[in-house]
Short mmCIF file of C-alpha atoms in Angstrom, two decimals:
data_model
loop_
_atom_site.label_atom_id
_atom_site.label_comp_id
_atom_site.label_asym_id
_atom_site.label_seq_id
_atom_site.Cartn_x
_atom_site.Cartn_y
_atom_site.Cartn_z
CA MET A 97 -87.62 38.54 122.08
CA LYS A 98 -91.11 40.05 122.47
CA GLN A 99 -91.82 39.70 118.74
CA PHE A 100 -90.67 36.08 118.83
CA PHE A 101 -93.12 35.14 121.58
CA THR A 102 -95.91 37.10 119.89
CA HIS A 103 -95.38 35.20 116.64
CA ILE A 104 -95.33 31.86 118.48
CA LEU A 105 -98.64 32.60 120.17
CA ALA A 106 -100.22 33.71 116.90
CA LEU A 107 -99.01 30.58 115.13
CA LEU A 108 -100.39 28.30 117.85
CA LEU A 109 -103.77 29.99 117.63
CA VAL A 110 -103.99 29.73 113.85
CA VAL A 111 -102.87 26.10 113.75
CA SER A 112 -105.29 25.14 116.51
CA LEU A 113 -108.28 26.77 114.83
CA VAL A 114 -107.52 25.22 111.45
CA ALA A 115 -106.96 21.77 112.90
CA SER A 116 -110.07 21.98 115.05
CA GLU A 117 -112.28 22.96 112.11
CA ALA A 118 -110.86 20.21 109.90
CA ASN A 119 -111.22 17.45 112.48
CA ALA A 120 -114.38 18.37 114.36
CA GLN A 121 -116.71 16.54 111.96
CA GLN A 122 -114.56 13.39 112.05
CA PHE A 123 -114.33 13.09 115.82
CA SER A 124 -117.55 11.74 117.30
CA LYS A 125 -118.68 12.45 120.84
CA ARG A 126 -118.02 8.82 121.68
CA LYS A 127 -114.31 9.46 121.21
CA GLN A 128 -114.21 12.62 123.31
CA TYR A 129 -113.20 12.21 126.94
CA ASN A 130 -112.14 14.02 130.11
CA SER A 131 -109.13 13.54 132.34
CA VAL A 132 -108.10 14.86 135.75
CA GLY A 133 -104.54 15.37 136.84
CA VAL A 134 -102.05 16.57 139.41
CA SER A 135 -98.68 18.20 138.82
CA LEU A 136 -95.52 18.67 140.86
CA ASN A 137 -93.39 21.47 139.45
CA ALA A 138 -90.37 23.72 139.87
CA MET A 139 -90.96 27.47 139.71
CA ASN A 140 -88.55 30.24 138.66
CA TYR A 141 -88.79 33.90 137.81
CA PHE A 142 -87.33 36.46 135.39
CA GLY A 143 -87.21 40.05 136.60
CA ASP A 144 -85.01 42.67 138.25
CA ILE A 145 -83.48 40.48 140.99
CA VAL A 146 -81.63 37.92 138.86
CA PRO A 147 -77.94 37.37 137.92
CA LYS A 148 -78.24 39.29 134.64
CA ALA A 149 -80.68 42.06 133.72
CA SER A 150 -82.30 40.04 130.94
CA ILE A 151 -85.30 37.74 130.52
CA PRO A 152 -83.34 34.48 130.01
CA SER A 153 -81.35 35.01 133.23
CA LEU A 154 -82.41 33.02 136.28
CA ARG A 155 -80.77 31.60 139.39
CA PHE A 156 -81.40 27.86 139.63
CA ALA A 157 -80.74 27.87 143.40
CA ALA A 158 -83.78 30.14 143.73
CA THR A 159 -86.07 27.41 142.34
CA ARG A 160 -89.12 26.81 144.52
CA PRO A 161 -91.92 24.19 144.44
CA ASN A 162 -95.27 24.52 142.70
CA ILE A 163 -98.23 22.13 142.85
CA GLY A 164 -101.35 22.01 140.72
CA VAL A 165 -104.54 20.18 139.75
CA ASN A 166 -106.29 20.24 136.40
CA ILE A 167 -109.15 18.91 134.29
CA THR A 168 -108.83 18.41 130.53
CA HIS A 169 -111.41 17.76 127.83
CA ARG A 170 -110.49 16.32 124.44
CA PHE A 171 -112.54 17.84 121.63
CA ALA A 172 -110.81 16.57 118.48
CA PRO A 173 -107.91 14.32 117.37
CA ARG A 174 -105.36 17.06 118.12
CA ILE A 175 -107.29 19.58 120.24
CA SER A 176 -107.92 19.65 124.00
CA ALA A 177 -108.78 22.34 126.53
CA ARG A 178 -107.43 22.40 130.09
CA VAL A 179 -108.44 24.34 133.19
CA ALA A 180 -105.93 24.28 136.06
CA LEU A 181 -105.32 25.60 139.55
CA ALA A 182 -101.73 26.00 140.78
CA TYR A 183 -99.90 27.37 143.80
CA GLY A 184 -96.19 28.04 144.15
CA GLN A 185 -93.46 30.50 145.09
CA ILE A 186 -90.86 32.59 143.30
CA THR A 187 -87.93 34.30 144.99
CA GLY A 188 -84.93 36.51 144.33
CA ASP A 189 -81.98 37.85 146.31
CA ASP A 190 -79.39 40.40 145.14
CA GLU A 191 -76.85 39.17 147.68
CA LYS A 192 -76.91 35.66 146.21
CA ALA A 193 -77.74 36.38 142.57
CA ALA A 194 -75.50 39.34 141.70
CA ASP A 195 -71.73 39.02 141.32
CA LYS A 196 -70.12 42.10 142.86
CA THR A 197 -67.01 41.57 140.69
CA ASP A 198 -69.07 41.88 137.51
CA PRO A 199 -69.37 45.56 136.49
CA ASP A 200 -72.82 44.90 135.02
CA ALA A 201 -74.07 43.22 138.22
CA ARG A 202 -72.30 45.32 140.84
CA PHE A 203 -75.20 47.76 141.15
CA ARG A 204 -77.63 44.94 141.89
CA TYR A 205 -75.34 43.50 144.56
CA HIS A 206 -75.10 46.83 146.36
CA ARG A 207 -78.84 47.43 145.95
CA ASN A 208 -79.26 44.43 148.29
CA MET A 209 -82.94 43.77 147.53
CA ASN A 210 -84.66 40.47 148.23
CA PHE A 211 -88.18 39.10 147.90
CA ARG A 212 -90.35 36.01 148.04
CA ASN A 213 -93.76 35.82 146.41
CA ASN A 214 -96.46 33.16 146.73
CA ILE A 215 -98.54 32.90 143.55
CA PHE A 216 -101.99 31.35 143.17
CA GLU A 217 -102.98 30.85 139.53
CA VAL A 218 -106.14 29.87 137.62
CA SER A 219 -105.51 29.14 133.94
CA ALA A 220 -107.36 28.00 130.83
CA VAL A 221 -105.31 26.82 127.84
CA GLY A 222 -105.80 25.15 124.49
CA ILE A 223 -103.56 22.14 123.79
CA PHE A 224 -102.46 21.12 120.31
CA ASP A 225 -101.06 17.58 119.97
CA LEU A 226 -98.38 17.09 117.33
CA ILE A 227 -99.55 13.47 116.92
CA ALA A 228 -103.26 13.00 116.31
CA ASN A 229 -105.46 10.44 118.06
CA ARG A 230 -108.38 9.61 115.78
CA ASN A 231 -109.44 6.65 117.91
CA ASN A 232 -110.93 6.41 121.38
CA TYR A 233 -108.89 6.94 124.54
CA ILE A 234 -107.88 3.28 124.79
CA LYS A 235 -106.11 3.39 121.42
CA ARG A 236 -104.45 6.77 121.97
CA PRO A 237 -100.75 7.02 120.91
CA ASP A 238 -98.13 5.94 123.43
CA PHE A 239 -96.02 9.10 123.07
CA VAL A 240 -97.36 12.56 122.20
CA PRO A 241 -95.50 15.90 122.10
CA TYR A 242 -97.74 18.96 122.37
CA VAL A 243 -97.81 22.74 122.63
CA PHE A 244 -100.25 24.98 124.50
CA ALA A 245 -101.28 28.61 124.99
CA GLY A 246 -104.05 30.42 126.81
CA VAL A 247 -104.82 32.93 129.55
CA ALA A 248 -104.44 32.94 133.34
CA VAL A 249 -105.40 35.03 136.34
CA PHE A 250 -102.99 35.03 139.27
CA HIS A 251 -102.82 36.54 142.74
CA HIS A 252 -99.47 37.38 144.29
CA ASN A 253 -98.04 39.12 147.35
CA PRO A 254 -94.33 40.05 147.35
CA ARG A 255 -92.62 40.06 150.75
CA GLY A 256 -89.12 41.06 151.78
CA GLU A 257 -86.77 40.13 154.62
CA VAL A 258 -85.21 42.89 156.73
CA ARG A 259 -81.42 42.63 156.77
CA GLY A 260 -79.15 45.01 158.63
CA GLY A 261 -81.78 45.94 161.19
CA ASP A 262 -81.06 49.11 163.13
CA ILE A 263 -77.58 49.48 161.64
CA ALA A 264 -79.13 52.03 159.32
CA GLY A 265 -81.32 53.55 162.06
CA THR A 266 -84.56 52.33 160.50
CA GLY A 267 -86.21 51.00 163.63
CA VAL A 268 -87.27 47.75 161.94
CA THR A 269 -86.52 44.31 163.30
CA GLN A 270 -83.72 42.15 161.94
CA GLY A 271 -85.15 39.12 160.14
CA ALA A 272 -88.71 40.47 159.90
CA ILE A 273 -90.72 39.40 156.82
CA VAL A 274 -92.66 42.39 155.48
CA ASN A 275 -95.45 42.68 152.89
CA LEU A 276 -94.00 45.03 150.29
CA GLN A 277 -97.00 46.20 148.25
CA PRO A 278 -98.58 48.31 151.05
CA LEU A 279 -95.25 50.14 151.55
CA ARG A 280 -95.45 51.78 148.09
CA THR A 281 -91.65 51.76 147.92
CA GLU A 282 -91.69 53.44 144.50
CA GLY A 283 -94.87 55.44 145.08
CA VAL A 284 -96.87 52.98 142.96
CA ASP A 285 -100.01 51.25 144.21
CA TYR A 286 -99.81 48.18 141.97
CA ALA A 287 -102.43 45.42 141.80
CA LEU A 288 -101.94 42.04 143.46
CA THR A 289 -104.31 40.27 141.03
CA ASN A 290 -103.18 40.25 137.40
CA ILE A 291 -103.53 38.49 134.05
CA SER A 292 -100.78 36.47 132.38
CA ILE A 293 -100.36 34.60 129.10
CA PRO A 294 -99.26 30.99 129.70
CA PHE A 295 -97.66 29.11 126.81
CA GLY A 296 -95.19 26.28 126.34
CA GLY A 297 -94.94 22.62 125.47
CA GLY A 298 -94.48 19.13 126.78
CA VAL A 299 -94.53 15.41 126.12
CA ARG A 300 -97.13 12.92 127.30
CA TYR A 301 -96.60 9.15 127.71
CA LYS A 302 -99.31 6.50 128.00
CA LEU A 303 -98.67 4.36 131.09
CA ASN A 304 -101.73 2.15 130.65
CA LYS A 305 -105.37 2.35 129.60
CA SER A 306 -106.24 4.96 132.23
CA PHE A 307 -103.07 6.87 133.11
CA ASP A 308 -100.75 9.29 131.29
CA ILE A 309 -97.56 10.80 132.65
CA GLY A 310 -95.87 13.83 131.20
CA LEU A 311 -93.18 16.50 131.37
CA GLU A 312 -94.09 20.13 130.67
CA ILE A 313 -92.50 23.56 130.63
CA GLY A 314 -94.59 26.71 130.56
CA TRP A 315 -93.76 30.41 130.51
CA ARG A 316 -96.04 33.08 131.98
CA LYS A 317 -95.87 36.45 130.28
CA THR A 318 -97.23 38.91 132.87
CA PHE A 319 -98.25 42.54 132.50
CA THR A 320 -96.74 43.73 135.78
CA ASP A 321 -93.18 44.66 136.71
CA TYR A 322 -93.83 44.25 140.42
CA LEU A 323 -93.61 40.52 141.13
CA ASP A 324 -90.40 41.50 142.95
CA ASP A 325 -91.55 44.99 144.08
CA VAL A 326 -88.74 46.50 141.99
CA SER A 327 -89.33 48.41 138.76
CA GLY A 328 -88.44 52.09 138.47
CA VAL A 329 -86.47 54.60 140.53
CA TYR A 330 -85.93 55.56 144.17
CA ILE A 331 -88.35 58.21 145.40
CA ASP A 332 -88.00 61.01 147.95
CA GLN A 333 -87.68 59.64 151.49
CA ALA A 334 -90.37 62.06 152.68
CA LYS A 335 -92.89 60.09 150.62
CA LEU A 336 -92.08 56.84 152.46
CA GLY A 337 -94.53 56.68 155.33
CA SER A 338 -93.16 53.98 157.64
CA ALA A 339 -89.89 52.56 158.96
CA GLU A 340 -90.34 49.48 156.77
CA ALA A 341 -91.00 51.63 153.70
CA ARG A 342 -87.88 53.68 154.35
CA TYR A 343 -85.84 50.52 154.82
CA PHE A 344 -86.86 48.92 151.52
CA GLY A 345 -87.66 52.09 149.60
CA ARG A 346 -84.50 54.09 150.19
CA GLY A 347 -82.21 51.10 149.77
CA ILE A 348 -79.98 49.66 152.48
CA THR A 349 -76.83 49.25 150.42
CA ARG A 350 -74.25 46.57 151.16
CA THR A 351 -70.67 47.86 150.95
CA ASP A 352 -67.63 45.78 150.00
CA ASP A 353 -66.69 45.23 153.66
CA GLY A 354 -70.15 43.84 154.44
CA THR A 355 -71.55 46.85 156.29
CA PHE A 356 -74.75 48.67 155.36
CA ILE A 357 -75.33 52.29 154.41
CA ASN A 358 -78.37 54.24 153.29
CA PHE A 359 -78.76 54.78 149.59
CA ASN A 360 -81.39 57.35 148.79
CA VAL A 361 -81.02 59.50 145.70
CA PRO A 362 -84.47 60.36 144.32
CA GLY A 363 -84.58 59.47 140.64
CA GLU A 364 -81.67 57.02 140.90
CA MET A 365 -82.28 53.69 139.16
CA ARG A 366 -83.83 51.02 141.40
CA GLY A 367 -85.04 48.61 138.72
CA LYS A 368 -84.76 48.13 135.00
CA GLY A 369 -88.26 49.49 134.46
CA ASN A 370 -88.66 48.66 130.76
CA GLU A 371 -89.35 44.92 131.08
CA LYS A 372 -92.32 43.12 132.62
CA ASP A 373 -91.68 40.22 134.97
CA TRP A 374 -92.10 36.58 133.95
CA TYR A 375 -92.36 33.30 135.79
CA ILE A 376 -91.78 29.80 134.52
CA VAL A 377 -93.23 26.44 135.64
CA THR A 378 -91.48 23.16 134.81
CA GLY A 379 -92.54 19.79 136.06
CA LEU A 380 -94.12 16.37 136.06
CA ASN A 381 -97.84 15.70 135.67
CA VAL A 382 -99.96 12.57 136.05
CA ASN A 383 -103.41 12.38 134.47
CA TYR A 384 -106.23 9.88 135.00
CA ILE A 385 -108.68 9.41 132.13
CA LEU A 386 -112.36 9.35 133.04
CA ALA A 387 -113.76 6.64 130.78
CA PRO A 388 -116.76 8.02 128.86
CA ARG A 389 -120.06 6.30 129.32
CA VAL A 390 -121.26 4.82 126.05
CA LYS A 391 -125.03 4.71 125.64
CA SER A 392 -126.33 1.51 124.11
CA PRO A 393 -128.79 1.88 121.24
CA LYS A 394 -132.42 1.27 122.10
CA PHE A 395 -134.45 -1.15 120.00
CA ARG A 396 -138.19 -1.27 119.88
#
């Protein structure tokens, strides 16, 4: 899977560079233009708190909204660059995602972890149109499929909901929403600002002279395994410095009869550990083309 995505990114880069070089001399500045847009999206996540312990597994009921704004500049018949800001949420819940009757998912059900994470993202991507527009913006094609890839910086903050309260003698309040990163539940002080690799594809439709509407799906390959605050193993309870840390860090395990017990075996698996987390953004975007100003020739 990793090699597949690596090859896709490499191919997009090579094709974009070749096409840009071949078309740059043919595409005058008069035909270049900018557009601004807004997007309304659905956001999902791949990580440790999903139905199956694999990247393609996600729980559609955990879908959350994402909104964004962007500005795009067209450089060549097939090449554009886009800068975007986006804000959305991802979430996961062992109680709802893991099937306790499935031997492969039973551990995750009893682990009983949950999280929600608001993500603010700034991205810059190159867009390669599969149908070229060698004319000005007015004569652009009606329907254009495209692919994109680039780089993004995102800020996140995973939080968890306390469930079970004082049943386990933790001293934390039932229903409290707690910031998880400061708790160091696995003894790791991970960063809340990270880099990701956005890539994907979409289709764009010309509504009229000035407006395009499109559908797009984009994956974000991150370099952190802590979007959900779950990655490695349980650590010694003595290293957990607060009631909230002991609650989330030692594991409040749900039993088959619905009660809660402590689960704290240092070194016992808490997360998969060998896969980084991903998030995916799918949605609708509307773009308004800023008509370029054409300078009239001066005659003397």
